[in-house]
Coordinates of C-alpha atoms and ligand atoms in Angstrom, one line a residue:
M1 CA 80.8 109.5 124.2
A2 CA 79.6 106.3 125.6
G3 CA 80.5 107.4 128.9
A4 CA 77.6 110.0 128.5
A5 CA 75.3 107.6 126.5
M6 CA 75.4 105.1 129.4
L7 CA 74.6 107.8 131.6
A8 CA 71.9 108.5 129.6
V9 CA 70.3 104.9 129.4
Y10 CA 70.8 105.4 133.4
S11 CA 68.6 108.6 133.5
T12 CA 66.2 106.7 131.1
S13 CA 66.3 103.8 133.3
G14 CA 65.2 105.8 136.1
G15 CA 62.9 107.7 134.3
A16 CA 61.0 105.0 133.5
G17 CA 61.3 102.7 136.8
A18 CA 60.2 105.8 138.7
P19 CA 56.7 104.7 139.3
A20 CA 58.0 101.2 140.3
F21 CA 60.0 103.0 142.8
A22 CA 56.9 105.4 143.9
V23 CA 54.4 102.4 144.3
A24 CA 56.7 100.2 146.2
G25 CA 57.0 102.8 148.5
G26 CA 59.4 102.4 151.6
R27 CA 61.1 99.1 149.7
A28 CA 61.5 100.5 146.8
A29 CA 64.2 104.0 148.3
T30 CA 65.6 100.7 150.0
A31 CA 65.6 99.5 146.9
A32 CA 66.4 103.0 144.9
T33 CA 69.3 103.0 147.0
R34 CA 71.0 99.5 146.6
H35 CA 70.5 100.7 142.9
A36 CA 72.9 103.3 143.5
V37 CA 75.4 102.0 145.8
A38 CA 75.8 99.1 143.5
S39 CA 76.6 101.8 140.6
R40 CA 79.1 103.2 142.7
V41 CA 81.0 99.8 143.6
T42 CA 81.1 99.4 139.9
A43 CA 82.8 102.9 139.1
R44 CA 85.2 102.5 142.5
A45 CA 85.9 98.4 141.5
S46 CA 86.9 99.7 137.4
A47 CA 88.5 102.7 138.2
K48 CA 90.6 100.6 141.1
S49 CA 91.6 97.7 139.8
S50 CA 95.1 96.9 137.7
S51 CA 92.2 94.8 135.3
G52 CA 90.0 96.2 133.8
E53 CA 88.8 92.8 132.3
K54 CA 87.9 91.2 135.7
S55 CA 87.2 94.4 137.6
S56 CA 84.5 95.6 134.8
S57 CA 82.8 91.9 135.1
V58 CA 82.9 91.8 138.8
A59 CA 81.5 94.9 139.1
A60 CA 79.5 94.3 136.3
L61 CA 77.8 91.4 138.7
V62 CA 78.2 93.1 142.1
A63 CA 76.1 96.1 139.9
G64 CA 73.1 93.1 138.6
A65 CA 73.3 91.5 141.8
A66 CA 72.2 94.6 143.6
A67 CA 69.7 95.9 141.3
S68 CA 68.4 92.2 140.7
G69 CA 67.7 92.6 144.3
A70 CA 66.1 95.8 144.1
F71 CA 63.4 95.3 141.2
A72 CA 62.8 91.6 142.6
L73 CA 61.9 93.6 146.2
S74 CA 59.6 95.9 144.2
G75 CA 58.5 92.9 142.3
N76 CA 56.7 91.8 144.8
R77 CA 54.8 94.0 145.1
R78 CA 54.3 95.2 141.1
G79 CA 55.6 92.4 139.3
K80 CA 54.6 93.7 135.7
V81 CA 55.8 97.0 136.3
S82 CA 59.1 96.3 137.3
R83 CA 60.3 93.9 134.3
T84 CA 59.5 96.2 132.2
F85 CA 61.3 98.2 133.7
R86 CA 64.4 95.9 133.7
S87 CA 63.9 94.7 129.9
S88 CA 64.1 97.9 128.3
R89 CA 66.7 99.2 130.8
V90 CA 68.5 95.9 129.8
K91 CA 67.6 96.6 126.0
L92 CA 68.7 100.0 125.7
Q93 CA 72.2 99.2 127.9
A94 CA 72.8 96.6 125.5
A95 CA 71.5 99.4 122.1
N96 CA 74.5 101.1 123.8
L97 CA 77.4 98.6 123.7
E98 CA 76.7 97.5 120.4
I99 CA 79.2 97.6 118.1
S100 CA 78.2 99.0 114.7
E101 CA 79.3 101.6 111.7
E102 CA 76.2 103.7 113.5
N103 CA 77.7 102.9 116.5
P104 CA 81.6 102.4 115.8
L105 CA 84.1 101.1 117.9
R106 CA 86.3 104.1 118.8
V107 CA 90.4 103.2 119.0
I108 CA 93.1 105.9 121.1
I109 CA 96.6 104.5 120.0
A110 CA 99.0 106.2 121.8
G111 CA 102.0 106.6 119.1
G112 CA 102.9 106.7 115.6
G113 CA 105.7 104.1 115.1
V114 CA 106.4 101.5 112.7
G115 CA 103.3 100.0 114.8
G116 CA 101.2 102.4 115.4
L117 CA 101.2 103.1 112.3
M118 CA 100.5 99.5 110.8
L119 CA 98.0 99.3 113.6
A120 CA 96.1 102.5 112.1
K121 CA 95.8 101.4 108.6
A122 CA 94.2 97.9 109.5
L123 CA 91.7 99.8 111.7
S124 CA 90.5 102.4 108.9
K125 CA 89.6 99.2 106.2
E126 CA 86.6 98.3 109.4
P127 CA 83.8 99.6 108.9
T128 CA 82.7 99.4 112.7
M129 CA 85.6 100.7 114.1
R130 CA 87.3 104.8 114.3
C131 CA 90.7 105.2 114.5
T132 CA 92.6 108.6 116.1
I133 CA 96.8 108.4 116.6
L134 CA 97.8 110.3 119.3
E135 CA 101.8 110.9 118.4
Q136 CA 104.0 113.0 120.8
T137 CA 106.6 114.2 117.9
N138 CA 105.8 117.6 117.1
Q139 CA 106.1 116.7 112.9
F140 CA 106.9 113.5 111.2
A141 CA 111.0 114.0 110.3
R142 CA 112.1 112.0 106.9
F143 CA 115.0 110.0 109.1
G144 CA 117.4 108.3 107.7
G145 CA 118.5 104.3 107.8
P146 CA 116.4 100.7 106.8
I147 CA 114.4 98.5 108.3
Q148 CA 114.5 95.1 107.7
I149 CA 111.0 93.4 106.8
A150 CA 111.2 89.5 107.4
S151 CA 109.2 87.5 105.1
N152 CA 106.5 86.7 108.1
A153 CA 106.0 90.7 108.1
L154 CA 105.5 90.9 104.9
S155 CA 102.9 88.1 104.5
V156 CA 101.0 90.1 107.8
I157 CA 101.3 93.2 104.9
R158 CA 99.9 91.7 102.3
D159 CA 97.0 90.9 104.5
I160 CA 96.2 94.2 105.4
D161 CA 96.3 96.3 102.3
E162 CA 97.2 95.1 99.0
T163 CA 97.9 98.2 97.5
L164 CA 100.5 98.8 101.2
F165 CA 101.8 96.3 100.0
N166 CA 102.6 97.1 96.1
N167 CA 103.3 100.4 97.8
L168 CA 106.2 99.0 100.1
M169 CA 108.1 96.8 97.4
D170 CA 108.5 99.4 94.7
K171 CA 110.6 100.6 97.6
F172 CA 111.8 97.2 98.3
T173 CA 115.6 95.8 98.6
F174 CA 114.9 91.9 98.9
T175 CA 118.4 90.5 100.8
G176 CA 117.1 87.4 101.8
C177 CA 117.2 85.4 98.3
R178 CA 120.7 86.0 98.5
Q179 CA 123.7 85.1 100.7
N180 CA 123.8 86.5 104.0
G181 CA 125.6 85.5 107.0
L182 CA 128.2 85.5 109.4
V183 CA 131.9 86.1 108.5
D184 CA 135.5 85.6 109.8
P185 CA 136.7 88.8 109.8
L186 CA 140.4 87.7 110.1
R187 CA 140.6 85.6 107.2
N188 CA 137.1 87.1 105.0
E189 CA 135.6 84.0 103.9
W190 CA 132.3 82.9 105.6
Y191 CA 132.0 81.5 108.7
C192 CA 128.3 80.2 108.9
P193 CA 125.6 81.1 105.9
F194 CA 122.4 81.2 106.6
D195 CA 121.3 79.2 103.9
A196 CA 118.0 79.0 106.0
M197 CA 116.7 82.2 105.2
K198 CA 115.9 81.4 102.1
T199 CA 114.5 78.0 102.1
S200 CA 112.3 78.8 105.4
A201 CA 110.8 81.6 103.2
D202 CA 110.7 79.2 100.0
H203 CA 109.3 76.0 101.6
F204 CA 106.3 78.8 102.4
E205 CA 105.9 80.3 99.6
L206 CA 106.7 83.7 100.7
P207 CA 109.0 87.0 99.3
Y208 CA 111.5 87.0 100.8
T209 CA 112.8 89.1 104.0
G210 CA 114.5 92.2 102.8
V211 CA 115.1 96.6 103.8
V212 CA 113.5 99.7 103.5
D213 CA 114.6 103.2 103.7
R214 CA 112.2 103.9 107.4
P215 CA 111.4 107.4 106.4
D216 CA 110.0 105.5 103.4
L217 CA 108.1 103.0 105.4
Q218 CA 106.7 105.8 107.1
E219 CA 105.8 108.0 104.2
I220 CA 104.0 104.8 102.4
L221 CA 102.3 104.5 105.7
L222 CA 101.5 108.0 106.2
N223 CA 100.1 108.2 103.3
A224 CA 97.4 104.8 103.8
I225 CA 95.4 106.4 106.3
P226 CA 93.3 108.3 106.3
E227 CA 93.8 112.3 106.9
G228 CA 93.7 113.6 109.9
M229 CA 93.3 110.0 111.5
L230 CA 96.9 111.3 113.2
Q231 CA 97.7 114.1 115.3
N232 CA 101.0 115.0 116.6
S233 CA 101.9 116.6 119.9
Q234 CA 100.0 114.7 121.8
K235 CA 101.8 113.5 124.5
V236 CA 99.9 110.5 126.3
S237 CA 100.4 110.0 130.2
G238 CA 98.3 107.8 131.6
Y239 CA 94.7 106.4 131.5
E240 CA 91.5 105.3 133.4
V241 CA 89.2 102.8 133.0
L242 CA 85.2 103.9 133.2
P243 CA 82.4 101.5 134.6
D244 CA 80.2 99.2 132.7
Y245 CA 82.9 98.8 129.7
A246 CA 81.9 102.6 128.7
G247 CA 85.6 103.1 127.9
V248 CA 88.7 104.5 128.8
K249 CA 89.5 108.3 129.4
V250 CA 93.1 109.2 127.7
Q251 CA 95.2 111.8 130.3
T252 CA 97.6 113.7 127.5
K253 CA 100.3 115.8 129.2
G254 CA 99.3 119.6 129.0
G255 CA 96.0 119.0 126.9
E256 CA 92.2 117.5 127.4
D257 CA 91.6 113.8 128.2
V258 CA 90.2 112.3 125.6
E259 CA 87.8 109.3 125.6
C260 CA 87.7 106.3 123.8
D261 CA 86.3 102.5 123.8
V262 CA 89.7 100.8 122.9
L263 CA 93.0 102.7 124.0
I264 CA 96.4 100.2 122.4
G265 CA 99.7 101.5 124.2
N266 CA 102.0 101.3 120.9
D267 CA 104.2 104.4 122.4
G268 CA 107.7 102.7 122.2
I269 CA 110.3 101.2 124.6
W270 CA 109.6 104.2 128.0
S271 CA 105.7 103.6 127.2
A272 CA 103.7 105.6 129.6
I273 CA 100.9 103.0 129.4
R274 CA 103.0 99.9 130.3
A275 CA 104.5 102.4 133.3
Q276 CA 100.8 102.6 134.6
M277 CA 99.2 98.8 133.6
W278 CA 102.1 97.0 135.5
D279 CA 103.0 99.3 137.9
E280 CA 106.6 100.3 137.2
D281 CA 108.5 103.3 136.2
Q282 CA 108.4 105.0 132.6
K283 CA 112.1 104.9 131.9
G284 CA 115.4 103.8 134.8
P285 CA 116.3 100.8 137.2
G286 CA 112.5 100.7 138.1
S287 CA 111.3 100.5 134.4
G288 CA 111.8 97.0 133.8
C289 CA 114.3 98.3 130.9
T290 CA 118.1 97.3 131.2
Y291 CA 120.9 98.1 129.1
S292 CA 122.5 96.1 126.8
G293 CA 125.9 96.2 127.1
Y294 CA 126.0 97.6 123.5
I295 CA 126.5 100.6 121.8
V296 CA 125.3 100.5 118.2
F297 CA 127.0 102.7 115.9
A298 CA 125.7 103.5 111.8
G299 CA 126.4 105.2 109.1
E300 CA 124.9 104.9 105.7
T301 CA 127.4 105.3 102.4
I302 CA 126.7 104.8 98.7
Y303 CA 129.6 102.3 97.7
K304 CA 129.8 98.9 95.3
P305 CA 131.7 96.1 96.4
D306 CA 132.3 93.3 94.1
D307 CA 129.8 90.9 95.4
Y308 CA 127.0 93.9 95.9
F309 CA 124.2 91.9 94.1
D310 CA 124.7 88.6 95.0
V311 CA 125.0 89.8 99.7
G312 CA 122.4 90.5 101.0
Y313 CA 124.0 91.1 104.0
K314 CA 127.3 90.2 106.6
V315 CA 128.1 90.2 109.7
Y316 CA 131.5 90.1 111.2
M317 CA 131.9 88.3 114.3
G318 CA 134.3 89.2 116.5
P319 CA 135.2 89.2 120.7
K320 CA 132.9 91.5 122.4
R321 CA 131.6 93.8 118.8
Y322 CA 130.4 92.3 115.6
F323 CA 130.0 94.8 112.3
V324 CA 126.7 94.3 109.9
T325 CA 126.4 95.4 106.7
S326 CA 123.8 95.7 104.4
D327 CA 122.9 96.9 101.2
V328 CA 120.0 99.0 102.0
G329 CA 119.1 100.0 97.6
R330 CA 119.9 102.8 95.6
G331 CA 123.5 102.0 95.4
R332 CA 123.9 101.8 99.5
I333 CA 125.4 100.1 102.0
Q334 CA 124.2 100.3 105.8
W335 CA 126.6 99.3 108.5
Y336 CA 126.1 99.3 112.3
A337 CA 129.0 98.8 114.5
F338 CA 127.8 97.2 118.1
V339 CA 130.5 97.7 120.8
A340 CA 130.4 96.4 123.4
V341 CA 130.5 99.5 126.5
G342 CA 130.2 99.6 130.2
E343 CA 127.1 101.2 131.4
G344 CA 128.2 104.9 131.4
E345 CA 131.6 105.0 129.6
Q346 CA 132.1 107.1 127.6
V347 CA 132.3 107.2 123.7
P348 CA 133.2 110.3 121.3
R349 CA 130.8 113.0 121.1
G350 CA 131.6 114.7 117.4
P351 CA 130.9 112.4 114.4
R352 CA 134.6 113.0 113.2
E353 CA 135.8 111.4 116.2
K354 CA 132.6 108.7 116.5
K355 CA 133.9 107.4 113.3
D356 CA 137.8 108.0 114.2
Y357 CA 136.0 105.7 117.3
V358 CA 134.8 102.6 115.5
K359 CA 138.1 102.9 112.7
A360 CA 140.0 102.0 116.0
A361 CA 137.5 99.2 117.5
F362 CA 137.8 96.9 114.1
Q363 CA 141.0 96.9 113.1
G364 CA 142.5 94.8 111.6
W365 CA 139.1 93.4 110.8
S366 CA 138.4 92.7 106.8
Q367 CA 139.6 94.9 104.4
Q368 CA 135.4 95.6 103.3
V369 CA 134.9 96.8 107.0
Q370 CA 137.6 99.2 106.3
D371 CA 137.4 100.7 103.0
L372 CA 133.3 100.8 103.8
L373 CA 134.1 102.9 107.1
E374 CA 136.8 104.5 104.7
A375 CA 134.0 105.7 102.8
T376 CA 131.7 106.4 105.2
P377 CA 131.3 110.9 105.4
S378 CA 132.0 111.2 109.4
D379 CA 128.5 113.2 109.6
T380 CA 126.7 110.0 108.7
V381 CA 128.0 108.3 111.7
E382 CA 125.9 108.3 114.7
D383 CA 125.7 106.0 117.4
R384 CA 123.0 104.5 120.2
S385 CA 122.5 102.9 123.2
L386 CA 120.5 99.9 123.3
Y387 CA 118.1 98.3 125.9
D388 CA 115.8 95.5 126.0
R389 CA 113.4 94.0 128.3
P390 CA 113.5 90.1 129.3
P391 CA 109.8 88.7 127.9
S392 CA 107.4 89.4 130.5
V393 CA 105.0 86.4 129.7
G394 CA 103.3 86.1 133.1
R395 CA 101.4 89.9 132.9
S396 CA 98.9 90.1 130.8
W397 CA 99.6 92.8 127.5
A398 CA 96.2 94.2 128.6
D399 CA 93.4 95.8 131.0
G400 CA 90.0 95.8 130.7
P401 CA 89.9 98.0 127.6
V402 CA 93.2 98.8 127.6
A403 CA 96.2 96.9 125.6
L404 CA 99.6 97.2 124.9
A405 CA 101.9 96.8 121.7
G406 CA 105.3 96.7 120.4
D407 CA 108.0 97.7 121.6
A408 CA 105.7 98.8 124.8
C409 CA 105.6 95.2 125.2
H410 CA 108.1 93.2 123.8
P411 CA 111.2 95.9 123.3
M412 CA 113.6 92.9 121.5
M413 CA 117.7 93.3 120.4
P414 CA 117.7 94.5 117.1
N415 CA 119.8 90.9 116.2
L416 CA 117.1 89.4 114.5
G417 CA 115.8 92.1 113.0
Q418 CA 112.2 91.8 114.0
G419 CA 111.2 94.3 116.7
G420 CA 109.3 96.1 114.0
C421 CA 108.0 93.3 112.2
Q422 CA 105.8 91.8 115.7
A423 CA 105.3 94.9 115.9
M424 CA 102.8 94.4 112.9
E425 CA 102.0 91.5 113.8
D426 CA 100.3 92.5 117.0
A427 CA 98.4 95.3 115.1
Y428 CA 97.3 92.8 112.7
M429 CA 96.3 90.6 115.7
I430 CA 94.5 92.9 117.4
V431 CA 92.4 94.3 114.6
Q432 CA 91.5 90.5 114.8
K433 CA 90.3 89.9 117.9
L434 CA 88.7 93.6 118.3
K435 CA 86.4 92.3 114.4
G436 CA 85.2 89.7 116.0
C437 CA 83.7 91.8 119.1
K438 CA 80.0 92.7 118.3
S439 CA 79.7 94.4 122.1
R440 CA 81.9 96.4 123.8
S441 CA 81.3 94.1 126.8
E442 CA 83.4 92.0 124.3
V443 CA 86.4 94.1 124.1
P444 CA 88.4 93.3 127.4
D445 CA 88.3 89.5 126.5
A446 CA 89.0 89.8 122.9
L447 CA 92.3 91.7 124.0
Q448 CA 93.3 89.7 126.4
D449 CA 92.7 86.6 123.7
Y450 CA 95.3 89.0 121.5
Y451 CA 97.7 88.8 124.1
R452 CA 97.3 85.0 125.0
S453 CA 97.5 84.6 121.2
R454 CA 100.8 86.3 120.5
V455 CA 102.6 86.1 124.1
F456 CA 104.8 83.3 123.3
R457 CA 106.2 84.1 119.9
A458 CA 106.5 87.7 120.7
S459 CA 108.5 86.4 123.8
A460 CA 110.0 83.6 122.0
I461 CA 111.8 86.0 119.5
Q462 CA 112.5 88.7 122.8
G463 CA 114.5 86.0 124.6
L464 CA 115.9 85.0 121.8
S465 CA 117.0 88.0 120.6
R466 CA 118.6 88.2 124.2
I467 CA 120.7 85.3 124.2
A468 CA 122.3 85.9 121.3
S469 CA 123.1 89.3 122.0
D470 CA 124.7 87.6 125.1
L471 CA 126.4 85.1 124.0
L472 CA 128.1 87.2 121.5
L473 CA 129.0 89.7 124.4
S474 CA 130.2 86.7 126.7
T475 CA 131.4 84.0 124.6
F476 CA 132.4 84.5 120.9
T477 CA 135.5 85.3 119.5
F478 CA 137.0 84.8 116.4
P479 CA 137.6 81.2 115.2
W480 CA 140.6 79.2 115.5
K481 CA 140.9 77.6 112.1
P482 CA 142.8 74.0 112.0
S483 CA 144.8 74.6 109.1
E484 CA 146.8 77.3 110.3
G485 CA 148.3 75.2 113.5
L486 CA 148.5 76.2 117.1
S487 CA 149.4 79.7 116.9
S488 CA 147.7 82.1 114.4
P489 CA 149.0 84.7 111.3
H490 CA 147.0 87.1 112.2
G491 CA 148.3 87.6 115.6
K492 CA 147.9 86.7 119.8
G493 CA 145.1 86.1 120.8
R494 CA 143.4 86.5 116.6
G495 CA 142.0 82.9 116.1
D496 CA 144.8 80.9 117.6
F497 CA 144.5 78.1 119.5
N498 CA 142.8 78.3 122.4
Y499 CA 139.5 77.1 124.3
N500 CA 136.8 80.1 123.0
A501 CA 138.6 79.7 119.4
V502 CA 138.6 76.4 118.9
A503 CA 134.7 76.3 120.2
V504 CA 133.0 79.4 117.9
S505 CA 135.6 77.0 115.2
Y506 CA 133.1 74.0 115.9
L507 CA 130.1 75.9 116.8
K508 CA 129.8 76.6 112.6
Y509 CA 128.8 72.6 112.1
L510 CA 125.9 72.9 114.4
L511 CA 125.0 76.7 113.8
P512 CA 122.7 75.6 110.5
S513 CA 120.4 73.6 112.6
I514 CA 119.8 76.9 114.6
F515 CA 119.4 79.1 112.2
N516 CA 116.6 76.5 110.1
I517 CA 114.9 76.3 113.7
Q518 CA 114.4 79.6 113.6
F519 CA 113.9 80.9 110.4
S520 CA 111.1 78.7 109.7
F521 CA 110.2 79.5 113.4
L522 CA 109.9 83.2 112.3
Y523 CA 108.0 82.6 109.1
S524 CA 106.2 80.6 110.2
Y525 CA 103.4 83.2 111.0
H526 CA 102.2 84.3 107.1
P527 CA 98.7 85.0 107.4
F528 CA 98.9 85.9 103.4
K529 CA 100.2 83.0 101.0
W530 CA 101.6 83.8 97.9
T531 CA 102.5 81.0 94.9
A532 CA 105.9 80.3 93.7
A533 CA 105.5 81.3 90.3
E534 CA 104.0 84.8 92.4
V535 CA 106.9 85.3 94.5
Q536 CA 109.6 84.3 91.7
S537 CA 107.8 87.2 89.6
L538 CA 107.6 89.7 92.5
V539 CA 111.2 89.3 93.5
K540 CA 112.3 90.0 89.8
K541 CA 110.7 92.8 89.1
T542 CA 111.9 94.4 92.6
M543 CA 115.2 93.3 92.1
D544 CA 115.6 94.9 88.7
R545 CA 114.3 98.0 89.8
H546 CA 117.2 98.0 92.2
R547 CA 119.6 96.7 89.6
K548 CA 119.2 99.9 87.6
D549 CA 118.3 102.3 90.8
S550 CA 122.1 101.2 92.0
E551 CA 123.4 101.2 88.6
A552 CA 122.0 105.0 88.4
A553 CA 123.0 106.2 92.4
W554 CA 127.2 104.6 91.4
A555 CA 126.5 106.4 88.0
Q556 CA 125.4 110.2 90.1
R557 CA 128.5 109.6 92.2
E558 CA 131.0 108.7 90.0
E559 CA 130.9 112.1 88.2
A560 CA 129.6 113.7 91.1
V561 CA 134.2 112.5 92.5
R562 CA 134.8 113.6 88.5
D563 CA 133.6 117.4 89.2
G564 CA 134.7 117.5 92.9
T565 CA 130.5 117.9 93.9
V566 CA 130.4 115.1 95.8
G567 CA 130.1 116.5 98.9
A568 CA 127.3 118.4 98.2
L569 CA 125.3 115.3 96.6
E570 CA 125.6 113.7 99.9
E571 CA 124.9 116.9 101.8
E572 CA 122.0 116.6 99.7
Q573 CA 121.4 112.8 100.6
K574 CA 121.5 113.7 103.8
K575 CA 118.3 113.1 106.4
P576 CA 117.6 113.0 109.9
S577 CA 119.1 109.8 111.0
F578 CA 116.3 107.0 113.1
F579 CA 118.6 107.2 115.5
T580 CA 118.8 111.6 116.1
L581 CA 114.6 111.4 115.7
A582 CA 114.8 108.1 119.1
A583 CA 117.0 110.3 120.7
Q584 CA 115.5 114.1 120.6
T585 CA 111.3 111.8 121.1
K586 CA 112.7 110.9 124.7
Ligands
FAD1 C1 119.7 99.6 115.2 C2 118.5 99.0 115.9 C3 117.6 98.5 114.5 C4 116.8 97.7 114.5 N1 116.4 97.1 112.7 C5 115.3 96.6 112.9 C6 114.8 95.7 111.8 O1 115.5 95.9 111.0 N2 113.7 95.3 111.6 C7 113.0 95.4 112.9 O2 111.8 94.3 112.6 N3 112.9 95.8 114.0 C8 114.3 96.5 113.6 N4 114.4 97.8 115.0 C9 113.5 97.4 116.1 C10 112.5 98.3 115.6 O3 113.0 99.4 115.4 C11 111.5 98.2 116.5 O4 110.5 97.4 117.5 C12 109.6 99.1 116.4 O5 110.6 100.6 115.6 C13 109.3 99.0 117.2 O6 108.0 100.3 116.9 P1 106.4 100.7 117.6 O7 105.7 101.2 117.0 O8 106.6 99.4 118.7 O9 107.5 101.5 118.7 P2 109.1 103.1 118.0 O10 109.0 102.4 116.7 O11 109.7 102.8 118.8 O12 107.4 104.1 118.3 C14 107.1 104.3 118.9 C15 106.0 106.1 118.9 O13 105.3 106.7 120.1 C16 105.8 107.5 120.4 N5 105.4 107.8 121.7 C17 106.1 107.7 122.6 N6 105.7 107.6 124.0 C18 104.5 108.5 123.4 C19 103.2 109.2 124.5 N7 103.8 109.1 126.0 N8 102.5 109.7 123.6 C20 102.4 109.5 122.7 N9 103.5 109.0 121.6 C21 105.1 108.7 122.0 C22 107.0 107.5 119.7 O14 107.2 109.3 119.8 C23 106.9 106.7 118.4 O15 106.6 107.1 117.3 C24 115.9 97.6 115.4 C25 116.1 98.5 116.4 C26 117.4 99.2 116.2 C27 117.6 99.5 117.7

């Protein structure tokens, strides 16, 4: 629409300017030619450049210079008419570029994942913005598995919308106010508790980190955006930046091109928008994304360990593998088993075989791990190879009116549980920057500003997640315990006296300071602030509901076991999972 309107501006100008050219005669013809050439230069420069911001402004300068030269020439003969022409052209162009409720900024979001939906919600609250999400999947299936939302992201969500936040709290489980940390899997004792999770949140007076089921989060977000904002079965394949701040032409696979003022690539780790912007392959070795060396297996079950209400999550650490368990509400425990597996190495495909593989990989680990695996229905066990990429600090996430967000620009390992949280921070920042724009000509600068505001924080978290993952893979092992002497009662190579085991044993004295810095840094971004009393009341309300839900779920399961209907109960609670969905959408 803006493109068409721009054409209208030029034809109006041409019409108004016609007498001037006619009067100017031969020179005016030269001037008109220059104007036309300038417009073509503008179009070519904008379309070809890899930096829309620079190209638009350079092209505009070239066009402006050529055009003003033309009018100056004609002005020698009929100065008054020419000045009137120029000022009306400028006024018309400015009016067309202006962002207002009548002429809102049209934003297209490629990808309706966590980041895209959150961005859409935030944009929907701005009267000067209109937003459409183009999502490749044909419909949103409910899929299982929890997502951790850390204190920083909770603050972002609350600042975006209070109702959205309250709806989230209705399904939320706080973990950060309970015991969390690294566990020695041989001795089944805390190796390094994450006390800083709570103390850092308390310091900033933030609600604690916690978890919500992904399908619940998705449903909450889908209900929060206006109807019709999301368009399924729309796979974005590329874009073309239009000249003169006329916006972007978004190309869709097998569909029509769509024009808008701003395109945000929220299309995940295998982003088509990033591939074009950074001139990389979308997938494979040329994509910049690499296999992390880990496959993660995941499963979930209704389960009641003795410490269910006291513990948020535990990370059992060992050589080349670790096992994470988390309370995810409604009496359930989710587990993730990270196993170092060479690229291309085969892992079992059938669900029963997958579970057996995980059981074998964690044999001899804490009884809690064994019991949990035993209790997990085989058909909930899934696996996924993990990919990430190193931080791309020097590469802008923006190209004129196009920008990247979320996993598209900073895909990270899940160690810190921050990938989705960072996508939410991106969404928040994009809206902060765009809503400051009065004219479409300010959009490229605003998006560069968004990139500059976000790149160091997101890259630090992305880098930290990668380093943590690499260190775990290369150096971590069972710690040595001085009181057990030189040999270990757990067997050779299992926590006995050797260089790595001793180093890991003493590392635990250093780690609390590192985690303190880490959590302080993570939570230091919090646009919305609560009082300590508000936080406590929120936590109490949420955790009272959590206790009731959990006890009801355990009672229902016990009854099903007694009646011999536990299989039917599990079937009823089964949903296609996050992993399945991710695999389907590749
Ligand atoms: C095992 C695991 C555990 C994790 N745990 C956590 C956690 O606890 N907390 C946390 O914050 N993060 C976690 N993450 C990371 C988190 O899932 C991602 O960072 C987050 O989903 C990124 O959101 P996004 O919107 O950028 O991308 P995605 O969620 O990947 O969404 C991208 C969307 O774009 C669509 N799409 C893709 N290509 C196109 C196209 N060409 N056109 C149109 N649509 C397209 C996809 O279908 C999808 O809907 C975890 C990741 C993994 C793998």
